[in-house]
Structure formats: C-alpha cells, structure tokens
Amino acid sequence: MMLTLANYMANLLERMEGDISKVYNLVRVSSTTAGTGTITLGAAVTGFITWASAGAVDGDVVEYSINDGANSEKGSGTYNSSGTATLTRTNIYMSTNSGSAINLSGLSSTC
C-alpha cells in the first residue's frame, strides 16, 4: 500500500491531537521549585515578561524550556493561573536527563 501525503498528514494530525501547544514569546520567569513535579512560576526575569503578560490563560497548553545550571529541558505543559501561577510538565521533548524531567535545584528559570 502506498502512503499518500494526505494519508500521512491525516495520521500525523491524529497522533498529535490534544498535543498542540501554544508558543508565547519573551517569557522568562524565575522559579524556586525543587524536584521534578509542577513548577511554581515566579517573577519575570529582567528584560522579559510573565506568561500572563504574554497572553497565556488558565488551562493553556504551552511550550516551555527550563534552564537550571548545567541542566535543561524542553517540553509542553499546562499553565495554571488560578492563585499562584504554575506550569505542569506534561510532555518532555528533550532534556539533559536522558529525555526525562530534570531535577530542579530551586534556582531555575523557565521560558
């Protein structure tokens, strides 16, 4: 059976359904969260803005990067704006921890 471009795209979209995330520019915030779980988001790093200022709303699935010393992670997660803003890591695309969540030290920044 020959795979047509239309069939390929339909298959790709089906696999991606529910995993399409939003990209917000100029976001970079501090975090004092330690461990591999949900990240509590702090103030914007000088020269950048918060997720809320960039237009993120509660429940948005967003692209993120985390830098913590020599460790880094790229993925998508759910932004929560009710109460203290948090980011729940859902899909980790790549990391310096063999593709798993990095263990945050409490001195990281996310963007």
PDB file of N, CA, C and O in Angstrom, residues 21-89:
ATOM      1  N   SER A  21       0.493  22.705  21.292  1.00  0.00           N
ATOM      2  CA  SER A  21       0.713  23.688  22.348  1.00  0.00           C
ATOM      3  C   SER A  21       0.944  25.070  21.760  1.00  0.00           C
ATOM      4  O   SER A  21       1.312  25.221  20.603  1.00  0.00           O
ATOM      5  N   LYS A  22       0.736  26.081  22.600  1.00  0.00           N
ATOM      6  CA  LYS A  22       0.916  27.467  22.201  1.00  0.00           C
ATOM      7  C   LYS A  22       2.336  27.914  22.531  1.00  0.00           C
ATOM      8  O   LYS A  22       2.931  27.439  23.491  1.00  0.00           O
ATOM      9  N   VAL A  23       2.822  28.827  21.719  1.00  0.00           N
ATOM     10  CA  VAL A  23       4.151  29.393  21.942  1.00  0.00           C
ATOM     11  C   VAL A  23       3.971  30.863  22.309  1.00  0.00           C
ATOM     12  O   VAL A  23       3.301  31.607  21.601  1.00  0.00           O
ATOM     13  N   TYR A  24       4.541  31.265  23.429  1.00  0.00           N
ATOM     14  CA  TYR A  24       4.500  32.653  23.866  1.00  0.00           C
ATOM     15  C   TYR A  24       5.917  33.191  23.875  1.00  0.00           C
ATOM     16  O   TYR A  24       6.817  32.584  24.451  1.00  0.00           O
ATOM     17  N   ASN A  25       6.100  34.326  23.219  1.00  0.00           N
ATOM     18  CA  ASN A  25       7.425  34.926  23.088  1.00  0.00           C
ATOM     19  C   ASN A  25       7.748  35.858  24.250  1.00  0.00           C
ATOM     20  O   ASN A  25       6.864  36.441  24.849  1.00  0.00           O
ATOM     21  N   LEU A  26       9.027  35.978  24.518  1.00  0.00           N
ATOM     22  CA  LEU A  26       9.588  36.890  25.520  1.00  0.00           C
ATOM     23  C   LEU A  26       9.253  36.504  26.952  1.00  0.00           C
ATOM     24  O   LEU A  26       9.407  37.304  27.866  1.00  0.00           O
ATOM     25  N   VAL A  27       8.805  35.272  27.181  1.00  0.00           N
ATOM     26  CA  VAL A  27       8.504  34.827  28.541  1.00  0.00           C
ATOM     27  C   VAL A  27       9.753  34.203  29.148  1.00  0.00           C
ATOM     28  O   VAL A  27      10.372  33.321  28.562  1.00  0.00           O
ATOM     29  N   ARG A  28      10.089  34.691  30.304  1.00  0.00           N
ATOM     30  CA  ARG A  28      11.157  34.070  31.098  1.00  0.00           C
ATOM     31  C   ARG A  28      10.930  34.482  32.538  1.00  0.00           C
ATOM     32  O   ARG A  28      10.953  35.669  32.862  1.00  0.00           O
ATOM     33  N   VAL A  29      10.700  33.508  33.380  1.00  0.00           N
ATOM     34  CA  VAL A  29      10.418  33.784  34.790  1.00  0.00           C
ATOM     35  C   VAL A  29      11.324  32.951  35.675  1.00  0.00           C
ATOM     36  O   VAL A  29      11.849  31.927  35.258  1.00  0.00           O
ATOM     37  N   SER A  30      11.471  33.396  36.905  1.00  0.00           N
ATOM     38  CA  SER A  30      12.263  32.643  37.883  1.00  0.00           C
ATOM     39  C   SER A  30      11.364  31.614  38.556  1.00  0.00           C
ATOM     40  O   SER A  30      10.139  31.695  38.503  1.00  0.00           O
ATOM     41  N   SER A  31      12.002  30.651  39.183  1.00  0.00           N
ATOM     42  CA  SER A  31      11.263  29.665  39.971  1.00  0.00           C
ATOM     43  C   SER A  31      12.160  29.133  41.077  1.00  0.00           C
ATOM     44  O   SER A  31      13.341  28.903  40.866  1.00  0.00           O
ATOM     45  N   THR A  32      11.569  28.938  42.244  1.00  0.00           N
ATOM     46  CA  THR A  32      12.303  28.342  43.358  1.00  0.00           C
ATOM     47  C   THR A  32      11.843  26.909  43.606  1.00  0.00           C
ATOM     48  O   THR A  32      12.152  26.320  44.645  1.00  0.00           O
ATOM     49  N   THR A  33      11.132  26.339  42.640  1.00  0.00           N
ATOM     50  CA  THR A  33      10.662  24.965  42.759  1.00  0.00           C
ATOM     51  C   THR A  33      11.830  23.995  42.716  1.00  0.00           C
ATOM     52  O   THR A  33      12.737  24.141  41.899  1.00  0.00           O
ATOM     53  N   ALA A  34      11.793  23.003  43.583  1.00  0.00           N
ATOM     54  CA  ALA A  34      12.785  21.924  43.567  1.00  0.00           C
ATOM     55  C   ALA A  34      12.070  20.625  43.213  1.00  0.00           C
ATOM     56  O   ALA A  34      10.892  20.455  43.521  1.00  0.00           O
ATOM     57  N   GLY A  35      12.777  19.730  42.521  1.00  0.00           N
ATOM     58  CA  GLY A  35      12.218  18.433  42.185  1.00  0.00           C
ATOM     59  C   GLY A  35      11.801  18.315  40.723  1.00  0.00           C
ATOM     60  O   GLY A  35      12.192  19.120  39.885  1.00  0.00           O
ATOM     61  N   THR A  36      10.990  17.311  40.436  1.00  0.00           N
ATOM     62  CA  THR A  36      10.613  17.015  39.047  1.00  0.00           C
ATOM     63  C   THR A  36       9.134  17.232  38.766  1.00  0.00           C
ATOM     64  O   THR A  36       8.653  16.894  37.692  1.00  0.00           O
ATOM     65  N   GLY A  37       8.405  17.816  39.696  1.00  0.00           N
ATOM     66  CA  GLY A  37       6.960  17.978  39.529  1.00  0.00           C
ATOM     67  C   GLY A  37       6.556  19.322  38.958  1.00  0.00           C
ATOM     68  O   GLY A  37       7.309  19.986  38.243  1.00  0.00           O
ATOM     69  N   THR A  38       5.352  19.739  39.300  1.00  0.00           N
ATOM     70  CA  THR A  38       4.779  21.006  38.858  1.00  0.00           C
ATOM     71  C   THR A  38       5.661  22.167  39.310  1.00  0.00           C
ATOM     72  O   THR A  38       6.174  22.169  40.429  1.00  0.00           O
ATOM     73  N   ILE A  39       5.809  23.147  38.436  1.00  0.00           N
ATOM     74  CA  ILE A  39       6.697  24.292  38.690  1.00  0.00           C
ATOM     75  C   ILE A  39       5.867  25.496  39.119  1.00  0.00           C
ATOM     76  O   ILE A  39       4.921  25.885  38.421  1.00  0.00           O
ATOM     77  N   THR A  40       6.211  26.085  40.250  1.00  0.00           N
ATOM     78  CA  THR A  40       5.601  27.343  40.669  1.00  0.00           C
ATOM     79  C   THR A  40       6.360  28.464  39.975  1.00  0.00           C
ATOM     80  O   THR A  40       7.588  28.544  40.066  1.00  0.00           O
ATOM     81  N   LEU A  41       5.618  29.313  39.274  1.00  0.00           N
ATOM     82  CA  LEU A  41       6.229  30.359  38.458  1.00  0.00           C
ATOM     83  C   LEU A  41       6.371  31.643  39.257  1.00  0.00           C
ATOM     84  O   LEU A  41       5.424  32.093  39.897  1.00  0.00           O
ATOM     85  N   GLY A  42       7.549  32.238  39.188  1.00  0.00           N
ATOM     86  CA  GLY A  42       7.827  33.469  39.921  1.00  0.00           C
ATOM     87  C   GLY A  42       7.754  34.686  39.023  1.00  0.00           C
ATOM     88  O   GLY A  42       7.089  34.699  37.987  1.00  0.00           O
ATOM     89  N   ALA A  43       8.486  35.711  39.408  1.00  0.00           N
ATOM     90  CA  ALA A  43       8.506  36.990  38.689  1.00  0.00           C
ATOM     91  C   ALA A  43       9.278  36.868  37.383  1.00  0.00           C
ATOM     92  O   ALA A  43      10.114  35.973  37.203  1.00  0.00           O
ATOM     93  N   ALA A  44       9.004  37.790  36.498  1.00  0.00           N
ATOM     94  CA  ALA A  44       9.726  37.839  35.224  1.00  0.00           C
ATOM     95  C   ALA A  44      11.190  38.191  35.463  1.00  0.00           C
ATOM     96  O   ALA A  44      11.512  39.006  36.325  1.00  0.00           O
ATOM     97  N   VAL A  45      12.058  37.554  34.712  1.00  0.00           N
ATOM     98  CA  VAL A  45      13.479  37.889  34.719  1.00  0.00           C
ATOM     99  C   VAL A  45      13.615  39.247  34.031  1.00  0.00           C
ATOM    100  O   VAL A  45      12.881  39.542  33.079  1.00  0.00           O
ATOM    101  N   THR A  46      14.532  40.090  34.485  1.00  0.00           N
ATOM    102  CA  THR A  46      14.726  41.419  33.905  1.00  0.00           C
ATOM    103  C   THR A  46      14.858  41.339  32.386  1.00  0.00           C
ATOM    104  O   THR A  46      15.629  40.535  31.875  1.00  0.00           O
ATOM    105  N   GLY A  47      14.078  42.162  31.702  1.00  0.00           N
ATOM    106  CA  GLY A  47      14.102  42.199  30.239  1.00  0.00           C
ATOM    107  C   GLY A  47      13.108  41.261  29.586  1.00  0.00           C
ATOM    108  O   GLY A  47      13.005  41.215  28.354  1.00  0.00           O
ATOM    109  N   PHE A  48      12.348  40.490  30.388  1.00  0.00           N
ATOM    110  CA  PHE A  48      11.367  39.541  29.870  1.00  0.00           C
ATOM    111  C   PHE A  48      10.014  39.802  30.522  1.00  0.00           C
ATOM    112  O   PHE A  48       9.878  40.704  31.347  1.00  0.00           O
ATOM    113  N   ILE A  49       8.991  39.017  30.158  1.00  0.00           N
ATOM    114  CA  ILE A  49       7.649  39.177  30.721  1.00  0.00           C
ATOM    115  C   ILE A  49       7.148  37.835  31.272  1.00  0.00           C
ATOM    116  O   ILE A  49       7.726  36.794  30.994  1.00  0.00           O
ATOM    117  N   THR A  50       6.069  37.900  32.042  1.00  0.00           N
ATOM    118  CA  THR A  50       5.463  36.692  32.604  1.00  0.00           C
ATOM    119  C   THR A  50       4.562  36.036  31.557  1.00  0.00           C
ATOM    120  O   THR A  50       4.216  36.622  30.538  1.00  0.00           O
ATOM    121  N   TRP A  51       4.153  34.796  31.861  1.00  0.00           N
ATOM    122  CA  TRP A  51       3.225  34.084  30.979  1.00  0.00           C
ATOM    123  C   TRP A  51       1.925  34.876  30.837  1.00  0.00           C
ATOM    124  O   TRP A  51       1.395  35.010  29.732  1.00  0.00           O
ATOM    125  N   ALA A  52       1.407  35.404  31.942  1.00  0.00           N
ATOM    126  CA  ALA A  52       0.152  36.160  31.901  1.00  0.00           C
ATOM    127  C   ALA A  52       0.295  37.413  31.041  1.00  0.00           C
ATOM    128  O   ALA A  52      -0.587  37.724  30.235  1.00  0.00           O
ATOM    129  N   SER A  53       1.402  38.126  31.179  1.00  0.00           N
ATOM    130  CA  SER A  53       1.626  39.334  30.379  1.00  0.00           C
ATOM    131  C   SER A  53       1.741  39.013  28.897  1.00  0.00           C
ATOM    132  O   SER A  53       1.403  39.838  28.051  1.00  0.00           O
ATOM    133  N   ALA A  54       2.189  37.810  28.582  1.00  0.00           N
ATOM    134  CA  ALA A  54       2.316  37.398  27.184  1.00  0.00           C
ATOM    135  C   ALA A  54       0.977  36.951  26.594  1.00  0.00           C
ATOM    136  O   ALA A  54       0.862  36.760  25.386  1.00  0.00           O
ATOM    137  N   GLY A  55      -0.028  36.768  27.465  1.00  0.00           N
ATOM    138  CA  GLY A  55      -1.354  36.394  26.985  1.00  0.00           C
ATOM    139  C   GLY A  55      -1.808  34.990  27.337  1.00  0.00           C
ATOM    140  O   GLY A  55      -2.899  34.577  26.956  1.00  0.00           O
ATOM    141  N   ALA A  56      -0.998  34.235  28.071  1.00  0.00           N
ATOM    142  CA  ALA A  56      -1.396  32.880  28.462  1.00  0.00           C
ATOM    143  C   ALA A  56      -2.577  32.953  29.426  1.00  0.00           C
ATOM    144  O   ALA A  56      -2.635  33.833  30.278  1.00  0.00           O
ATOM    145  N   VAL A  57      -3.519  32.034  29.258  1.00  0.00           N
ATOM    146  CA  VAL A  57      -4.680  31.964  30.143  1.00  0.00           C
ATOM    147  C   VAL A  57      -4.744  30.579  30.788  1.00  0.00           C
ATOM    148  O   VAL A  57      -4.142  29.620  30.303  1.00  0.00           O
ATOM    149  N   ASP A  58      -5.481  30.515  31.875  1.00  0.00           N
ATOM    150  CA  ASP A  58      -5.600  29.277  32.637  1.00  0.00           C
ATOM    151  C   ASP A  58      -5.985  28.107  31.731  1.00  0.00           C
ATOM    152  O   ASP A  58      -6.924  28.197  30.947  1.00  0.00           O
ATOM    153  N   GLY A  59      -5.220  27.025  31.822  1.00  0.00           N
ATOM    154  CA  GLY A  59      -5.507  25.826  31.041  1.00  0.00           C
ATOM    155  C   GLY A  59      -4.788  25.740  29.711  1.00  0.00           C
ATOM    156  O   GLY A  59      -4.861  24.708  29.041  1.00  0.00           O
ATOM    157  N   ASP A  60      -4.092  26.805  29.304  1.00  0.00           N
ATOM    158  CA  ASP A  60      -3.344  26.759  28.043  1.00  0.00           C
ATOM    159  C   ASP A  60      -2.268  25.681  28.110  1.00  0.00           C
ATOM    160  O   ASP A  60      -1.563  25.554  29.113  1.00  0.00           O
ATOM    161  N   VAL A  61      -2.135  24.924  27.040  1.00  0.00           N
ATOM    162  CA  VAL A  61      -1.004  24.012  26.888  1.00  0.00           C
ATOM    163  C   VAL A  61       0.068  24.817  26.170  1.00  0.00           C
ATOM    164  O   VAL A  61      -0.173  25.335  25.075  1.00  0.00           O
ATOM    165  N   VAL A  62       1.220  24.976  26.809  1.00  0.00           N
ATOM    166  CA  VAL A  62       2.260  25.880  26.314  1.00  0.00           C
ATOM    167  C   VAL A  62       3.583  25.147  26.129  1.00  0.00           C
ATOM    168  O   VAL A  62       3.847  24.135  26.770  1.00  0.00           O
ATOM    169  N   GLU A  63       4.390  25.673  25.220  1.00  0.00           N
ATOM    170  CA  GLU A  63       5.774  25.215  25.049  1.00  0.00           C
ATOM    171  C   GLU A  63       6.612  25.894  26.129  1.00  0.00           C
ATOM    172  O   GLU A  63       6.397  27.054  26.446  1.00  0.00           O
ATOM    173  N   TYR A  64       7.570  25.164  26.693  1.00  0.00           N
ATOM    174  CA  TYR A  64       8.438  25.759  27.701  1.00  0.00           C
ATOM    175  C   TYR A  64       9.848  25.200  27.570  1.00  0.00           C
ATOM    176  O   TYR A  64      10.073  24.144  26.989  1.00  0.00           O
ATOM    177  N   SER A  65      10.778  25.919  28.138  1.00  0.00           N
ATOM    178  CA  SER A  65      12.153  25.462  28.322  1.00  0.00           C
ATOM    179  C   SER A  65      12.528  25.779  29.755  1.00  0.00           C
ATOM    180  O   SER A  65      12.087  26.789  30.302  1.00  0.00           O
ATOM    181  N   ILE A  66      13.320  24.927  30.357  1.00  0.00           N
ATOM    182  CA  ILE A  66      13.804  25.175  31.716  1.00  0.00           C
ATOM    183  C   ILE A  66      15.320  25.105  31.687  1.00  0.00           C
ATOM    184  O   ILE A  66      15.889  24.171  31.106  1.00  0.00           O
ATOM    185  N   ASN A  67      15.949  26.074  32.302  1.00  0.00           N
ATOM    186  CA  ASN A  67      17.403  26.080  32.465  1.00  0.00           C
ATOM    187  C   ASN A  67      17.692  26.124  33.955  1.00  0.00           C
ATOM    188  O   ASN A  67      17.189  26.988  34.657  1.00  0.00           O
ATOM    189  N   ASP A  68      18.505  25.175  34.408  1.00  0.00           N
ATOM    190  CA  ASP A  68      18.852  25.099  35.823  1.00  0.00           C
ATOM    191  C   ASP A  68      20.313  24.674  35.913  1.00  0.00           C
ATOM    192  O   ASP A  68      20.619  23.483  35.861  1.00  0.00           O
ATOM    193  N   GLY A  69      21.192  25.663  35.985  1.00  0.00           N
ATOM    194  CA  GLY A  69      22.627  25.360  35.976  1.00  0.00           C
ATOM    195  C   GLY A  69      23.011  24.681  34.666  1.00  0.00           C
ATOM    196  O   GLY A  69      22.733  25.196  33.597  1.00  0.00           O
ATOM    197  N   ALA A  70      23.614  23.511  34.755  1.00  0.00           N
ATOM    198  CA  ALA A  70      24.031  22.766  33.557  1.00  0.00           C
ATOM    199  C   ALA A  70      22.909  21.896  32.999  1.00  0.00           C
ATOM    200  O   ALA A  70      23.101  21.211  32.000  1.00  0.00           O
ATOM    201  N   ASN A  71      21.733  21.916  33.613  1.00  0.00           N
ATOM    202  CA  ASN A  71      20.617  21.076  33.183  1.00  0.00           C
ATOM    203  C   ASN A  71      19.569  21.880  32.430  1.00  0.00           C
ATOM    204  O   ASN A  71      19.270  23.010  32.800  1.00  0.00           O
ATOM    205  N   SER A  72      19.008  21.254  31.398  1.00  0.00           N
ATOM    206  CA  SER A  72      17.993  21.914  30.579  1.00  0.00           C
ATOM    207  C   SER A  72      16.923  20.919  30.181  1.00  0.00           C
ATOM    208  O   SER A  72      17.167  19.716  30.098  1.00  0.00           O
ATOM    209  N   GLU A  73      15.749  21.465  29.887  1.00  0.00           N
ATOM    210  CA  GLU A  73      14.607  20.635  29.482  1.00  0.00           C
ATOM    211  C   GLU A  73      13.726  21.435  28.539  1.00  0.00           C
ATOM    212  O   GLU A  73      13.555  22.635  28.717  1.00  0.00           O
ATOM    213  N   LYS A  74      13.175  20.779  27.523  1.00  0.00           N
ATOM    214  CA  LYS A  74      12.242  21.401  26.588  1.00  0.00           C
ATOM    215  C   LYS A  74      11.011  20.519  26.512  1.00  0.00           C
ATOM    216  O   LYS A  74      11.120  19.301  26.411  1.00  0.00           O
ATOM    217  N   GLY A  75       9.823  21.140  26.599  1.00  0.00           N
ATOM    218  CA  GLY A  75       8.613  20.342  26.522  1.00  0.00           C
ATOM    219  C   GLY A  75       7.361  21.186  26.416  1.00  0.00           C
ATOM    220  O   GLY A  75       7.413  22.370  26.098  1.00  0.00           O
ATOM    221  N   SER A  76       6.228  20.544  26.689  1.00  0.00           N
ATOM    222  CA  SER A  76       4.954  21.259  26.751  1.00  0.00           C
ATOM    223  C   SER A  76       4.291  20.914  28.071  1.00  0.00           C
ATOM    224  O   SER A  76       4.516  19.843  28.647  1.00  0.00           O
ATOM    225  N   GLY A  77       3.495  21.849  28.554  1.00  0.00           N
ATOM    226  CA  GLY A  77       2.818  21.643  29.825  1.00  0.00           C
ATOM    227  C   GLY A  77       1.613  22.546  29.927  1.00  0.00           C
ATOM    228  O   GLY A  77       1.345  23.358  29.047  1.00  0.00           O
ATOM    229  N   THR A  78       0.889  22.410  31.017  1.00  0.00           N
ATOM    230  CA  THR A  78      -0.332  23.181  31.216  1.00  0.00           C
ATOM    231  C   THR A  78      -0.080  24.333  32.170  1.00  0.00           C
ATOM    232  O   THR A  78       0.422  24.130  33.287  1.00  0.00           O
ATOM    233  N   TYR A  79      -0.420  25.534  31.704  1.00  0.00           N
ATOM    234  CA  TYR A  79      -0.290  26.747  32.501  1.00  0.00           C
ATOM    235  C   TYR A  79      -1.531  26.886  33.379  1.00  0.00           C
ATOM    236  O   TYR A  79      -2.655  26.754  32.899  1.00  0.00           O
ATOM    237  N   ASN A  80      -1.330  27.138  34.670  1.00  0.00           N
ATOM    238  CA  ASN A  80      -2.427  27.328  35.609  1.00  0.00           C
ATOM    239  C   ASN A  80      -2.274  28.710  36.227  1.00  0.00           C
ATOM    240  O   ASN A  80      -1.272  28.980  36.878  1.00  0.00           O
ATOM    241  N   SER A  81      -3.280  29.556  36.024  1.00  0.00           N
ATOM    242  CA  SER A  81      -3.176  30.933  36.523  1.00  0.00           C
ATOM    243  C   SER A  81      -4.019  31.197  37.757  1.00  0.00           C
ATOM    244  O   SER A  81      -3.978  32.292  38.300  1.00  0.00           O
ATOM    245  N   SER A  82      -4.780  30.214  38.224  1.00  0.00           N
ATOM    246  CA  SER A  82      -5.608  30.470  39.404  1.00  0.00           C
ATOM    247  C   SER A  82      -4.749  30.380  40.662  1.00  0.00           C
ATOM    248  O   SER A  82      -4.028  29.414  40.865  1.00  0.00           O
ATOM    249  N   GLY A  83      -4.812  31.427  41.468  1.00  0.00           N
ATOM    250  CA  GLY A  83      -3.945  31.503  42.645  1.00  0.00           C
ATOM    251  C   GLY A  83      -2.518  31.790  42.203  1.00  0.00           C
ATOM    252  O   GLY A  83      -2.267  32.648  41.374  1.00  0.00           O
ATOM    253  N   THR A  84      -1.580  31.042  42.730  1.00  0.00           N
ATOM    254  CA  THR A  84      -0.185  31.175  42.321  1.00  0.00           C
ATOM    255  C   THR A  84      -0.017  30.478  40.975  1.00  0.00           C
ATOM    256  O   THR A  84      -0.427  29.325  40.818  1.00  0.00           O
ATOM    257  N   ALA A  85       0.584  31.143  40.009  1.00  0.00           N
ATOM    258  CA  ALA A  85       0.753  30.571  38.674  1.00  0.00           C
ATOM    259  C   ALA A  85       1.700  29.371  38.715  1.00  0.00           C
ATOM    260  O   ALA A  85       2.739  29.403  39.383  1.00  0.00           O
ATOM    261  N   THR A  86       1.309  28.310  38.006  1.00  0.00           N
ATOM    262  CA  THR A  86       2.131  27.107  37.942  1.00  0.00           C
ATOM    263  C   THR A  86       2.189  26.586  36.510  1.00  0.00           C
ATOM    264  O   THR A  86       1.381  26.964  35.666  1.00  0.00           O
ATOM    265  N   LEU A  87       3.124  25.699  36.278  1.00  0.00           N
ATOM    266  CA  LEU A  87       3.259  25.012  34.999  1.00  0.00           C
ATOM    267  C   LEU A  87       3.419  23.525  35.298  1.00  0.00           C
ATOM    268  O   LEU A  87       4.356  23.121  35.998  1.00  0.00           O
ATOM    269  N   THR A  88       2.480  22.734  34.816  1.00  0.00           N
ATOM    270  CA  THR A  88       2.545  21.287  34.985  1.00  0.00           C
ATOM    271  C   THR A  88       3.204  20.692  33.752  1.00  0.00           C
ATOM    272  O   THR A  88       2.693  20.833  32.641  1.00  0.00           O
ATOM    273  N   ARG A  89       4.351  20.065  33.940  1.00  0.00           N
ATOM    274  CA  ARG A  89       5.075  19.449  32.825  1.00  0.00           C
ATOM    275  C   ARG A  89       4.310  18.209  32.359  1.00  0.00           C
ATOM    276  O   ARG A  89       4.036  17.322  33.155  1.00  0.00           O
TER     277      ARG A  89
END
